[in-house]
mmCIF file of C-alpha atoms in Angstrom:
data_model
loop_
_atom_site.group_PDB
_atom_site.id
_atom_site.type_symbol
_atom_site.label_atom_id
_atom_site.label_comp_id
_atom_site.label_asym_id
_atom_site.label_seq_id
_atom_site.Cartn_x
_atom_site.Cartn_y
_atom_site.Cartn_z
ATOM 1 C CA MET Z 201 -80.892 86.893 -265.285
ATOM 2 C CA ALA Z 202 -79.834 86.901 -261.748
ATOM 3 C CA ASP Z 203 -81.902 84.706 -259.720
ATOM 4 C CA THR Z 204 -79.982 85.645 -256.446
ATOM 5 C CA GLU Z 205 -79.531 88.788 -254.574
ATOM 6 C CA THR Z 206 -75.885 89.497 -255.465
ATOM 7 C CA GLU Z 207 -73.370 91.835 -253.347
ATOM 8 C CA ILE Z 208 -69.873 92.834 -255.020
ATOM 9 C CA LEU Z 209 -66.892 92.141 -253.221
ATOM 10 C CA GLU Z 210 -63.821 92.747 -255.065
ATOM 11 C CA ASP Z 211 -63.102 92.751 -258.859
ATOM 12 C CA GLY Z 212 -60.001 93.089 -260.776
ATOM 13 C CA ASP Z 213 -57.520 90.955 -263.196
ATOM 14 C CA ILE Z 214 -56.580 87.415 -263.094
ATOM 15 C CA PHE Z 215 -53.723 85.478 -264.719
ATOM 16 C CA PHE Z 216 -53.683 81.775 -264.873
ATOM 17 C CA PHE Z 217 -50.307 80.185 -265.347
ATOM 18 C CA PHE Z 218 -48.677 76.734 -264.990
ATOM 19 C CA ARG Z 219 -44.982 75.529 -264.511
ATOM 20 C CA PRO Z 220 -43.750 72.529 -266.515
ATOM 21 C CA LYS Z 221 -42.284 70.019 -264.386
ATOM 22 C CA VAL Z 222 -38.500 69.998 -263.523
ATOM 23 C CA GLU Z 223 -36.294 69.556 -266.852
ATOM 24 C CA GLU Z 224 -39.457 69.576 -268.962
ATOM 25 C CA ASP Z 225 -38.636 72.509 -271.234
ATOM 26 C CA ASP Z 226 -41.192 71.222 -274.044
ATOM 27 C CA PRO Z 227 -44.323 70.388 -272.105
ATOM 28 C CA GLU Z 228 -47.088 68.625 -274.359
ATOM 29 C CA GLY Z 229 -49.837 68.165 -271.922
ATOM 30 C CA ARG Z 230 -51.073 68.343 -268.519
ATOM 31 C CA ASP Z 231 -48.726 65.143 -267.451
ATOM 32 C CA ASP Z 232 -45.717 67.549 -267.985
ATOM 33 C CA VAL Z 233 -47.284 70.380 -265.443
ATOM 34 C CA GLN Z 234 -46.197 70.215 -262.232
ATOM 35 C CA ARG Z 235 -47.988 73.531 -260.780
ATOM 36 C CA PHE Z 236 -50.993 75.445 -261.740
ATOM 37 C CA GLY Z 237 -52.492 78.170 -259.998
ATOM 38 C CA PHE Z 238 -53.566 81.919 -260.828
ATOM 39 C CA VAL Z 239 -53.173 85.837 -259.356
ATOM 40 C CA LEU Z 240 -55.757 87.609 -258.513
ATOM 41 C CA ARG Z 241 -54.785 91.715 -258.661
ATOM 42 C CA PRO Z 242 -57.893 93.663 -257.140
ATOM 43 C CA ARG Z 243 -58.900 96.781 -259.136
ATOM 44 C CA GLY Z 244 -57.848 99.806 -257.444
ATOM 45 C CA GLY Z 245 -55.154 98.324 -255.461
ATOM 46 C CA GLY Z 246 -54.793 96.306 -252.547
ATOM 47 C CA THR Z 247 -53.269 92.692 -251.633
ATOM 48 C CA VAL Z 248 -52.351 90.588 -254.798
ATOM 49 C CA ARG Z 249 -52.565 86.860 -254.268
ATOM 50 C CA MET Z 250 -50.723 83.853 -256.175
ATOM 51 C CA MET Z 251 -53.040 81.063 -255.422
ATOM 52 C CA MET Z 252 -52.391 77.133 -256.078
ATOM 53 C CA VAL Z 253 -55.117 75.038 -257.267
ATOM 54 C CA GLY Z 254 -54.559 71.113 -256.602
ATOM 55 C CA GLY Z 255 -55.365 68.767 -259.438
ATOM 56 C CA LYS Z 256 -53.078 70.699 -261.587
ATOM 57 C CA ARG Z 257 -56.461 72.463 -263.663
ATOM 58 C CA LEU Z 258 -59.790 74.249 -262.614
ATOM 59 C CA PRO Z 259 -62.969 72.154 -261.241
ATOM 60 C CA ARG Z 260 -65.467 70.868 -263.882
ATOM 61 C CA LEU Z 261 -68.206 73.108 -263.710
ATOM 62 C CA SER Z 262 -70.777 70.413 -265.022
ATOM 63 C CA ALA Z 263 -70.048 67.959 -262.483
ATOM 64 C CA HIS Z 264 -69.533 70.744 -259.519
ATOM 65 C CA GLU Z 265 -66.481 69.297 -258.551
ATOM 66 C CA ARG Z 266 -64.562 70.486 -255.630
ATOM 67 C CA LEU Z 267 -60.556 71.209 -255.678
ATOM 68 C CA TRP Z 268 -58.569 72.180 -252.810
ATOM 69 C CA GLY Z 269 -56.157 75.128 -253.156
ATOM 70 C CA PHE Z 270 -54.146 77.442 -251.060
ATOM 71 C CA VAL Z 271 -52.882 81.122 -250.855
ATOM 72 C CA GLU Z 272 -48.758 80.669 -251.811
ATOM 73 C CA THR Z 273 -48.025 84.250 -251.847
ATOM 74 C CA VAL Z 274 -49.490 87.875 -250.936
ATOM 75 C CA ALA Z 275 -47.815 91.223 -252.303
ATOM 76 C CA ASN Z 276 -48.513 94.558 -252.566
ATOM 77 C CA ARG Z 277 -47.828 94.612 -256.469
ATOM 78 C CA ALA Z 278 -48.258 92.024 -259.115
ATOM 79 C CA ALA Z 279 -44.703 92.717 -260.320
ATOM 80 C CA ASP Z 280 -43.337 91.313 -256.952
ATOM 81 C CA ILE Z 281 -44.658 88.137 -257.460
ATOM 82 C CA GLU Z 282 -43.133 87.261 -260.768
ATOM 83 C CA LYS Z 283 -39.805 86.597 -259.269
ATOM 84 C CA ASP Z 284 -41.555 83.515 -257.809
ATOM 85 C CA LEU Z 285 -42.444 82.449 -261.258
ATOM 86 C CA ARG Z 286 -39.051 82.589 -262.918
ATOM 87 C CA GLY Z 287 -37.021 79.632 -263.929
ATOM 88 C CA GLU Z 288 -33.946 78.530 -261.978
ATOM 89 C CA ASP Z 289 -30.957 76.430 -261.823
ATOM 90 C CA TYR Z 290 -29.917 74.226 -258.546
ATOM 91 C CA ASP Z 291 -27.683 71.643 -257.267
ATOM 92 C CA THR Z 292 -29.076 68.189 -255.661
ATOM 93 C CA LYS Z 293 -26.989 65.694 -253.845
ATOM 94 C CA THR Z 294 -28.083 62.730 -256.084
ATOM 95 C CA ARG Z 295 -28.698 64.265 -259.328
ATOM 96 C CA GLY Z 296 -26.817 66.812 -259.926
ATOM 97 C CA ARG Z 297 -27.652 70.273 -261.533
ATOM 98 C CA ARG Z 298 -31.145 70.306 -262.300
ATOM 99 C CA HIS Z 299 -33.763 73.002 -264.001
ATOM 100 C CA LEU Z 300 -36.993 74.460 -263.047
ATOM 101 C CA PRO Z 301 -38.530 75.976 -266.222
ATOM 102 C CA ALA Z 302 -39.989 79.289 -265.740
ATOM 103 C CA ALA Z 303 -44.031 79.311 -265.406
ATOM 104 C CA ARG Z 304 -45.931 80.215 -268.321
ATOM 105 C CA PRO Z 305 -49.059 82.499 -268.543
ATOM 106 C CA ALA Z 306 -52.149 80.250 -269.735
ATOM 107 C CA GLY Z 307 -54.893 82.753 -269.711
ATOM 108 C CA GLU Z 308 -55.789 86.380 -268.830
ATOM 109 C CA GLY Z 309 -58.973 88.169 -267.830
ATOM 110 C CA VAL Z 310 -61.303 89.967 -265.487
ATOM 111 C CA TYR Z 311 -62.522 88.559 -262.051
ATOM 112 C CA VAL Z 312 -65.143 89.671 -259.737
ATOM 113 C CA VAL Z 313 -66.042 87.849 -256.058
ATOM 114 C CA SER Z 314 -69.444 88.182 -255.099
ATOM 115 C CA LEU Z 315 -71.600 87.085 -252.369
ATOM 116 C CA GLU Z 316 -75.015 85.490 -253.056
ATOM 117 C CA ASP Z 317 -77.143 84.396 -250.026
ATOM 118 C CA GLY Z 318 -74.056 83.828 -247.696
ATOM 119 C CA GLN Z 319 -71.608 82.203 -250.309
ATOM 120 C CA MET Z 320 -68.806 83.729 -252.204
ATOM 121 C CA HIS Z 321 -68.254 83.220 -255.731
ATOM 122 C CA LEU Z 322 -65.074 83.795 -257.475
ATOM 123 C CA SER Z 323 -66.201 84.307 -261.331
ATOM 124 C CA TYR Z 324 -64.027 85.261 -264.250
ATOM 125 C CA GLU Z 325 -63.891 85.900 -268.265
ATOM 126 C CA LEU Z 326 -60.707 85.528 -270.441
ATOM 127 C CA GLU Z 327 -59.751 88.365 -272.151
ATOM 128 C CA LEU Z 328 -56.490 86.338 -273.682
ATOM 129 C CA PRO Z 329 -56.388 84.299 -275.735
ATOM 130 C CA ASP Z 330 -58.617 85.330 -278.243
ATOM 131 C CA ALA Z 331 -59.557 81.536 -279.046
ATOM 132 C CA PRO Z 332 -58.826 78.910 -276.209
ATOM 133 C CA GLY Z 333 -56.783 76.005 -277.371
ATOM 134 C CA GLU Z 334 -55.405 72.956 -276.351
ATOM 135 C CA VAL Z 335 -53.491 74.363 -273.213
ATOM 136 C CA GLN Z 336 -57.115 75.663 -271.584
ATOM 137 C CA ALA Z 337 -58.955 72.839 -272.553
ATOM 138 C CA GLU Z 338 -56.624 70.330 -270.639
ATOM 139 C CA LEU Z 339 -56.156 73.132 -267.557
ATOM 140 C CA ASN Z 340 -59.982 73.468 -267.947
ATOM 141 C CA ILE Z 341 -59.835 77.287 -268.242
ATOM 142 C CA ALA Z 342 -63.078 77.902 -270.140
ATOM 143 C CA PRO Z 343 -63.750 81.133 -271.798
ATOM 144 C CA LYS Z 344 -66.123 82.107 -268.716
ATOM 145 C CA ALA Z 345 -66.998 80.302 -265.537
ATOM 146 C CA SER Z 346 -67.807 80.525 -261.842
ATOM 147 C CA PHE Z 347 -66.860 78.570 -258.829
ATOM 148 C CA ALA Z 348 -68.482 78.732 -255.248
ATOM 149 C CA LEU Z 349 -65.407 79.537 -252.852
ATOM 150 C CA SER Z 350 -64.895 79.034 -249.231
ATOM 151 C CA ILE Z 351 -61.887 79.272 -246.968
ATOM 152 C CA LYS Z 352 -60.994 76.809 -244.185
ATOM 153 C CA ASN Z 353 -60.844 77.359 -240.858
ATOM 154 C CA PRO Z 354 -56.979 76.720 -239.805
ATOM 155 C CA GLU Z 355 -57.913 76.143 -236.413
ATOM 156 C CA LYS Z 356 -60.292 73.151 -237.196
ATOM 157 C CA GLY Z 357 -57.523 70.904 -238.336
ATOM 158 C CA ALA Z 358 -57.334 68.740 -241.690
ATOM 159 C CA PRO Z 359 -58.021 65.395 -242.681
ATOM 160 C CA ARG Z 360 -54.643 63.003 -242.289
ATOM 161 C CA ASN Z 361 -52.388 63.871 -244.763
ATOM 162 C CA ALA Z 362 -54.199 66.391 -246.876
ATOM 163 C CA GLY Z 363 -53.681 69.898 -246.835
ATOM 164 C CA LEU Z 364 -50.932 72.106 -245.672
ATOM 165 C CA SER Z 365 -49.049 71.235 -242.378
ATOM 166 C CA ASP Z 366 -49.746 72.880 -239.414
ATOM 167 C CA ASP Z 367 -46.928 75.291 -239.539
ATOM 168 C CA GLU Z 368 -47.754 76.372 -243.416
ATOM 169 C CA GLN Z 369 -51.255 77.332 -242.631
ATOM 170 C CA ALA Z 370 -52.312 81.023 -242.338
ATOM 171 C CA ASP Z 371 -52.185 82.442 -238.689
ATOM 172 C CA TYR Z 372 -54.980 85.203 -239.143
ATOM 173 C CA PRO Z 373 -55.130 88.117 -236.698
ATOM 174 C CA ARG Z 374 -57.705 87.680 -233.899
ATOM 175 C CA LYS Z 375 -60.482 89.753 -235.668
ATOM 176 C CA LEU Z 376 -60.454 87.757 -238.890
ATOM 177 C CA GLN Z 377 -59.759 84.476 -237.324
ATOM 178 C CA GLU Z 378 -63.503 85.687 -235.446
ATOM 179 C CA GLU Z 379 -64.928 85.605 -238.891
ATOM 180 C CA PHE Z 380 -64.915 81.964 -239.024
ATOM 181 C CA ARG Z 381 -67.520 81.806 -236.119
ATOM 182 C CA GLY Z 382 -66.062 78.287 -234.848
ATOM 183 C CA ARG Z 383 -67.288 76.806 -238.252
ATOM 184 C CA ARG Z 384 -64.880 74.810 -240.687
ATOM 185 C CA PHE Z 385 -65.180 76.981 -243.434
ATOM 186 C CA ALA Z 386 -66.079 80.590 -244.000
ATOM 187 C CA SER Z 387 -67.602 81.924 -247.241
ATOM 188 C CA GLU Z 388 -68.519 85.282 -246.908
ATOM 189 C CA ASP Z 389 -65.386 87.608 -246.227
ATOM 190 C CA VAL Z 390 -62.898 87.644 -249.124
ATOM 191 C CA ARG Z 391 -59.926 89.233 -246.518
ATOM 192 C CA LEU Z 392 -59.361 85.513 -245.271
ATOM 193 C CA LEU Z 393 -57.450 85.322 -248.814
ATOM 194 C CA ASP Z 394 -55.200 87.833 -247.879
ATOM 195 C CA ALA Z 395 -52.943 85.642 -245.514
ATOM 196 C CA GLU Z 396 -50.072 83.200 -247.135
ATOM 197 C CA GLY Z 397 -51.285 79.712 -246.376
ATOM 198 C CA GLY Z 398 -54.799 80.570 -246.334
ATOM 199 C CA GLU Z 399 -56.593 76.893 -247.632
ATOM 200 C CA PHE Z 400 -59.889 77.251 -249.918
ATOM 201 C CA VAL Z 401 -62.062 75.050 -252.009
ATOM 202 C CA LEU Z 402 -63.539 75.896 -255.312
ATOM 203 C CA VAL Z 403 -66.782 73.975 -256.172
ATOM 204 C CA GLY Z 404 -67.671 74.273 -260.186
ATOM 205 C CA ALA Z 405 -70.716 76.058 -260.438
ATOM 206 C CA ARG Z 406 -72.089 78.172 -263.263
ATOM 207 C CA ASP Z 407 -70.574 78.433 -266.974
ATOM 208 C CA ASP Z 408 -72.596 81.898 -267.724
ATOM 209 C CA PRO Z 409 -71.840 84.439 -264.142
ATOM 210 C CA GLU Z 410 -73.156 87.376 -265.801
ATOM 211 C CA ARG Z 411 -76.360 85.811 -266.488
ATOM 212 C CA ALA Z 412 -76.553 84.037 -263.132
ATOM 213 C CA TYR Z 413 -75.414 86.817 -260.765
ATOM 214 C CA GLY Z 414 -76.212 89.833 -262.560
ATOM 215 C CA ILE Z 415 -72.644 90.922 -262.763
ATOM 216 C CA ASP Z 416 -70.808 92.883 -265.772
ATOM 217 C CA MET Z 417 -67.504 91.189 -266.058
ATOM 218 C CA GLN Z 418 -66.090 94.359 -268.227
ATOM 219 C CA THR Z 419 -63.664 92.899 -270.447
ATOM 220 C CA GLU Z 420 -61.420 94.246 -272.895
ATOM 221 C CA ASP Z 421 -59.843 93.188 -276.046
ATOM 222 C CA GLU Z 422 -55.901 92.531 -275.361
ATOM 223 C CA ASP Z 423 -52.793 91.698 -277.542
ATOM 224 C CA TYR Z 424 -49.139 91.381 -276.155
ATOM 225 C CA GLY Z 425 -48.588 95.353 -276.282
ATOM 226 C CA SER Z 426 -51.507 95.553 -273.929
ATOM 227 C CA SER Z 427 -51.698 92.412 -272.015
ATOM 228 C CA GLU Z 428 -51.851 92.814 -268.108
ATOM 229 C CA ALA Z 429 -50.320 89.768 -267.903
ATOM 230 C CA ILE Z 430 -47.300 91.210 -269.571
ATOM 231 C CA ARG Z 431 -47.673 94.483 -268.292
ATOM 232 C CA ARG Z 432 -48.546 93.799 -264.391
ATOM 233 C CA LEU Z 433 -47.024 90.676 -263.823
ATOM 234 C CA ARG Z 434 -44.179 91.435 -266.076
ATOM 235 C CA MET Z 435 -43.955 88.156 -267.795
ATOM 236 C CA VAL Z 436 -42.200 88.868 -270.801
ATOM 237 C CA LYS Z 437 -41.857 86.468 -273.536
ATOM 238 C CA SER Z 438 -37.881 86.811 -272.855
ATOM 239 C CA ARG Z 439 -38.258 84.992 -269.367
ATOM 240 C CA HIS Z 440 -41.625 83.325 -270.016
ATOM 241 C CA PRO Z 441 -42.644 81.537 -273.153
ATOM 242 C CA VAL Z 442 -46.273 83.226 -273.936
ATOM 243 C CA GLU Z 443 -47.910 80.941 -276.516
ATOM 244 C CA PRO Z 444 -49.677 79.023 -274.199
ATOM 245 C CA LEU Z 445 -51.287 82.666 -273.518
ATOM 246 C CA PHE Z 446 -51.580 83.952 -276.748
ATOM 247 C CA GLU Z 447 -51.959 80.764 -279.173
ATOM 248 C CA GLY Z 448 -53.445 78.130 -276.492
ATOM 249 C CA ASP Z 449 -50.538 76.048 -277.325
ATOM 250 C CA TRP Z 450 -48.124 74.463 -275.081
ATOM 251 C CA ASP Z 451 -44.794 75.762 -276.543
#
């Protein structure tokens, strides 16, 4: 039963993914992961966002852990993001030809961004895999969870050697920049995530968002044929190993 006043700001599909380290085609754990993040695709259209999370996992809920992240890519369609998740080969001056493996889907479900007493929360519930496995355990992708979500004001600077550089941070239009009202963080307007370089903080909050906030996550049964990651993100198995998504295994 919800114990706060809840306003739904946005809902849609969420896709978790990880990319193995360079030359690591057979990852066996989080130590072999180079990057971790998720994609938010709003229901009914809108800006699709690819968001990276520091620590290469989600924050721990029980400890109310805080992890920093940033919006890497915004697009009109989820399919426009897939090209950034493909593998590639490239040349280096000192180490010759190198291979960057393709990103791998690690979870799929639905999400809700809600507002409770002036604080946004990002909540999700998985549809795939049916039974979370080793991958989900190491990346801390619980079957369902909620995180307090706050967006950093790029005009307030950052601690030395922390966060994105000045030229990488979001350049908000004046009207959106005013949403910060001079504060270091804003926690009420989800549109602040609609800019590449937007920095955010996730704080572990609840393990049962439906009960805590009185929201309906509206999950559905999924398989390879109906998977939104396959259909919307086009993360087909010919380009992206899909065992983490369907079996919870690293490869």
